[in-house]
Structure formats: C-alpha cells, structure tokens
Coordinates of N, CA and C in Angstrom, one line a residue:
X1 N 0.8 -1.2 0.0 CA 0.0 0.0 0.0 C 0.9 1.3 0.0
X2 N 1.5 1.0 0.8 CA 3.0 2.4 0.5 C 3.4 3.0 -0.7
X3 N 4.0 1.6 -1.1 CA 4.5 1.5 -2.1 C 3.9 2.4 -3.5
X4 N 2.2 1.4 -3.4 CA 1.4 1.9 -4.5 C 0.9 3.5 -4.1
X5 N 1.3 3.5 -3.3 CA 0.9 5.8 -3.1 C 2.3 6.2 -2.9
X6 N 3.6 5.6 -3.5 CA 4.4 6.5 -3.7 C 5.1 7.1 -2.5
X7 N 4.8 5.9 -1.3 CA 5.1 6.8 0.2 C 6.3 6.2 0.8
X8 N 7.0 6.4 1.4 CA 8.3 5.7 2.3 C 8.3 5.9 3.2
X9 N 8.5 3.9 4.0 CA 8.2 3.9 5.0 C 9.8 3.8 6.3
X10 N 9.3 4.7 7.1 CA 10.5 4.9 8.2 C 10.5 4.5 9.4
X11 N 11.7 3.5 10.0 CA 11.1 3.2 10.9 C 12.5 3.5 11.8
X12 N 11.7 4.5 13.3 CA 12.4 5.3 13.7 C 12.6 4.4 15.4
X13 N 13.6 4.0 15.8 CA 14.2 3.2 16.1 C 14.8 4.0 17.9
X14 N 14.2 3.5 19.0 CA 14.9 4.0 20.4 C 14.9 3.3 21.5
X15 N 15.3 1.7 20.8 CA 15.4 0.7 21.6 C 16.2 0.8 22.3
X16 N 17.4 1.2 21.9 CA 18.8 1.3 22.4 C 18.8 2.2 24.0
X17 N 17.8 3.3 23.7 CA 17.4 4.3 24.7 C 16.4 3.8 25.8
X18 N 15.8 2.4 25.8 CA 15.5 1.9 26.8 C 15.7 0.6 27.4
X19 N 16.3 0.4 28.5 CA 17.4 -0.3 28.7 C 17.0 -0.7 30.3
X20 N 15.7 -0.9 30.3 CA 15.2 -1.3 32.0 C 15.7 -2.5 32.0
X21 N 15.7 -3.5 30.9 CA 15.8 -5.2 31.0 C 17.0 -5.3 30.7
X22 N 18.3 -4.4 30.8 CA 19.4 -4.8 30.2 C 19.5 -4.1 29.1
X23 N 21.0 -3.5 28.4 CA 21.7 -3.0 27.4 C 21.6 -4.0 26.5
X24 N 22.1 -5.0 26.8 CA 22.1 -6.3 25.9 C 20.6 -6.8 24.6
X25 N 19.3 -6.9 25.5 CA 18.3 -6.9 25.1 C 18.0 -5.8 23.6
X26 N 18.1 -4.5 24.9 CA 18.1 -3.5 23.7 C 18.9 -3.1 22.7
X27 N 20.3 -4.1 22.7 CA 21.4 -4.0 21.4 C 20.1 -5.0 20.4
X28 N 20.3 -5.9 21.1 CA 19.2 -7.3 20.1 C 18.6 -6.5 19.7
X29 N 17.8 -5.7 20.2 CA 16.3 -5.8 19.6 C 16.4 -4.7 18.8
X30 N 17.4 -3.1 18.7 CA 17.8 -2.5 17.9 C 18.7 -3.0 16.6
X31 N 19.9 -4.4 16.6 CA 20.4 -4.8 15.3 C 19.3 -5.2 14.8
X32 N 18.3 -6.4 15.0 CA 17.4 -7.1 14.8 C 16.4 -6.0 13.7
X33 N 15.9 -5.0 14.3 CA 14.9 -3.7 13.6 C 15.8 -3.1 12.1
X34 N 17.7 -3.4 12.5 CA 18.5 -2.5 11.4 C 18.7 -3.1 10.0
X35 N 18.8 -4.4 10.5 CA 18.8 -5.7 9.8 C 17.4 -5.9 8.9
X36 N 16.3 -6.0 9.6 CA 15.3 -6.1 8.9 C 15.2 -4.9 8.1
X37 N 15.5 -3.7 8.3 CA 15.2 -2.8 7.3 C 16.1 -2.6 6.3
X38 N 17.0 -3.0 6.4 CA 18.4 -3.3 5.6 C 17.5 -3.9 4.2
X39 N 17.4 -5.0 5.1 CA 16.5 -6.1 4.0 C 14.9 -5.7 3.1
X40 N 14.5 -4.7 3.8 CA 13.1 -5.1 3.4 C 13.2 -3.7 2.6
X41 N 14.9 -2.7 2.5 CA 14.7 -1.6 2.0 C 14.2 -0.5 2.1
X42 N 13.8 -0.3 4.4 CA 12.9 0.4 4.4 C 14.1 1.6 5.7
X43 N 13.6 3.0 5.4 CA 14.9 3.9 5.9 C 14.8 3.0 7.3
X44 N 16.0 3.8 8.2 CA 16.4 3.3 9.4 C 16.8 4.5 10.2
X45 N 16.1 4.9 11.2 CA 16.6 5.8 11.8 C 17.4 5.3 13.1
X46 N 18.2 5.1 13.9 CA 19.0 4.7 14.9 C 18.4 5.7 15.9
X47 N 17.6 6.0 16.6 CA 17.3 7.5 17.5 C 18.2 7.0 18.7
X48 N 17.4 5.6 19.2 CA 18.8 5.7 20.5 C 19.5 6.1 20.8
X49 N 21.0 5.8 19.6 CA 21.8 6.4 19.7 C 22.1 7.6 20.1
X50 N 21.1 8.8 19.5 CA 21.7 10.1 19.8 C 20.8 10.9 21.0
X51 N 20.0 9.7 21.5 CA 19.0 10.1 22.5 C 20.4 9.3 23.9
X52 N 21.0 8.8 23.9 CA 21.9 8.1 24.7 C 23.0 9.3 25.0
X53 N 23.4 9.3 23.6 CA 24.2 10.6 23.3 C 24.2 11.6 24.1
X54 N 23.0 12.0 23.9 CA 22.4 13.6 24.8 C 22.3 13.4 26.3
X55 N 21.9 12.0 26.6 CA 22.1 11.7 28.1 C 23.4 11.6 28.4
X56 N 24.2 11.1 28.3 CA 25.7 11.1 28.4 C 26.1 12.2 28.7
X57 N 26.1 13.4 28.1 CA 26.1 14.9 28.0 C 25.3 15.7 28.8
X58 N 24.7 15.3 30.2 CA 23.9 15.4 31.0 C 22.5 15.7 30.5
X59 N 22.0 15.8 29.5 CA 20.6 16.0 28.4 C 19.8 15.2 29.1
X60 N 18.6 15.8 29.5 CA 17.1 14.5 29.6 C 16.5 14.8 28.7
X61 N 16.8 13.6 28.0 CA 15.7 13.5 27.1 C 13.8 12.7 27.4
X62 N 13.9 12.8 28.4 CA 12.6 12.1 28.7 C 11.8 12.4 29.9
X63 N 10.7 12.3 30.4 CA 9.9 12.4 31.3 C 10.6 11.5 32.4
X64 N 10.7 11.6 33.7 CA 10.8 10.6 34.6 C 9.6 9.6 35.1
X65 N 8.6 9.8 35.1 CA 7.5 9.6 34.9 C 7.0 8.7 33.9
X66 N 6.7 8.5 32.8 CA 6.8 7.7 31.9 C 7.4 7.3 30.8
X67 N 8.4 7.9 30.7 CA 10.1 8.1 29.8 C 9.2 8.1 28.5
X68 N 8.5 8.7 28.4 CA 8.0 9.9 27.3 C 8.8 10.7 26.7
X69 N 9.4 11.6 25.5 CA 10.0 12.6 25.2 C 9.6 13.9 26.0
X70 N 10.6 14.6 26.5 CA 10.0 15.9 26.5 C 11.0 16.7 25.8
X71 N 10.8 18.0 26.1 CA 11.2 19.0 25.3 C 12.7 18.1 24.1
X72 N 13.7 18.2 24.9 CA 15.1 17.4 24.4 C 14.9 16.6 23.2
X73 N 14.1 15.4 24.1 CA 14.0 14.3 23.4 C 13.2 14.3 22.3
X74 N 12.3 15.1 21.9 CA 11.4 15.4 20.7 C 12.3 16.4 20.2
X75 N 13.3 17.2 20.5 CA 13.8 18.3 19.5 C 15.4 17.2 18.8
X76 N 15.2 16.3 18.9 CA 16.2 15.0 19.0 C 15.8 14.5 18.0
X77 N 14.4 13.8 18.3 CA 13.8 13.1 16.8 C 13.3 13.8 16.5
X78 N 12.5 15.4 16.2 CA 12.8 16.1 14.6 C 13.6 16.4 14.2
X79 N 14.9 16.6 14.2 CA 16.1 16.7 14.0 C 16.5 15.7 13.0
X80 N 16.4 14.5 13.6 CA 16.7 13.2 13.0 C 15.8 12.9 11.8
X81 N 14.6 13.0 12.0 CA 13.5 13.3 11.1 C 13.6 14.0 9.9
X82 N 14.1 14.9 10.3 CA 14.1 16.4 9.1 C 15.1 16.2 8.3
X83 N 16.2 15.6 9.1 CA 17.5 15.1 8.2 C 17.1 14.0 7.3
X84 N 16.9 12.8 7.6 CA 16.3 11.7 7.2 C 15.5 12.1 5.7
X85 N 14.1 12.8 6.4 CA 13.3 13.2 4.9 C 14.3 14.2 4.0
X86 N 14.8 14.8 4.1 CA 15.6 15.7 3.4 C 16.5 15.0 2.0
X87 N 17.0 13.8 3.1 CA 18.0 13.0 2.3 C 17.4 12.0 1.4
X88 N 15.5 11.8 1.8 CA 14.8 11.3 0.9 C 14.6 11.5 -0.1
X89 N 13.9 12.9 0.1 CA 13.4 13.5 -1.2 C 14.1 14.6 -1.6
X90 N 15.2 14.6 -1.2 CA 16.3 16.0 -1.8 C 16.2 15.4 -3.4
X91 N 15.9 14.5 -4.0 CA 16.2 14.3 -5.0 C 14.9 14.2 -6.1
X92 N 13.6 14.2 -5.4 CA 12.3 13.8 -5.9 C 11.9 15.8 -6.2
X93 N 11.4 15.1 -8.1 CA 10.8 16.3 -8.7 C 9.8 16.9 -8.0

C-alpha cells in the first residue's frame, strides 16, 4: 500500500534508549529492527543512539515519569527526522 501511493516507510528506532531489562536486550532488539530494514529496503533511523548521546552529555531526554519525550527528546527526533526526509526526497521532482 505504501508503495502503491508513492510513500516511504520509516522506521524510527529507540530501543537502544530503553534499557530497564538490560543494554544487551536493547542492542538485540535494535540490530534485529536495522537488519530487517536493511532487507526489506525500508529507511532506518537509529534514535537511540543520539538520545543516549544527549544523556551522556547530562541532556534529559525524557519524562521521569513515563520516559516519554520531552522538550530534548522530541527536538532530537525532529532533528533526525528532518534530516532523514531531506536526504529522501532531496532528489524527488
């Protein structure tokens, strides 16, 4: 259905950034998402990563409360976002 409307599907990726059950889990379950989109030819955004990133760097990216985005963490994935579509359709008439 994507396909046939011309649409691209993205799949935006912050496994890595939750890590209650273990780091380990959330490597798996982020290669596992990078891999399938590898394959199935569908973009890959890594958000984790740069949501880890920003914590590292004292950044909250998240509500304490329900590890929701707040302010950070949403100016993080549009960021990622905006870059992403950019690099999509920089080239579409």
């Amino acid at each position: 259905m994507i396909q046939q409307n011309k649409g691209k599907l993205i799949l935006v990726d912050a496994t890595l950034n939750l890590v209650r059950n273990g780091q380990l889990p959330a490597a798996l379950l982020a290669t596992m998402f990078k891999k399938f989109c590898e394959v199935q030819g569908i973009s890959y955004i890594p958000l984790g990563e740069n949501l880890n990133a920003a914590n590292k760097n004292g950044v909250q990216t998240h509500w304490n409360y329900n590890w929701h985005f707040n302010g950070a963490g949403n100016e993080i994935f549009a960021e990622e976002m905006h870059k992403t579509l950019k690099t999509l359709f920089e080239n579409e008439p």
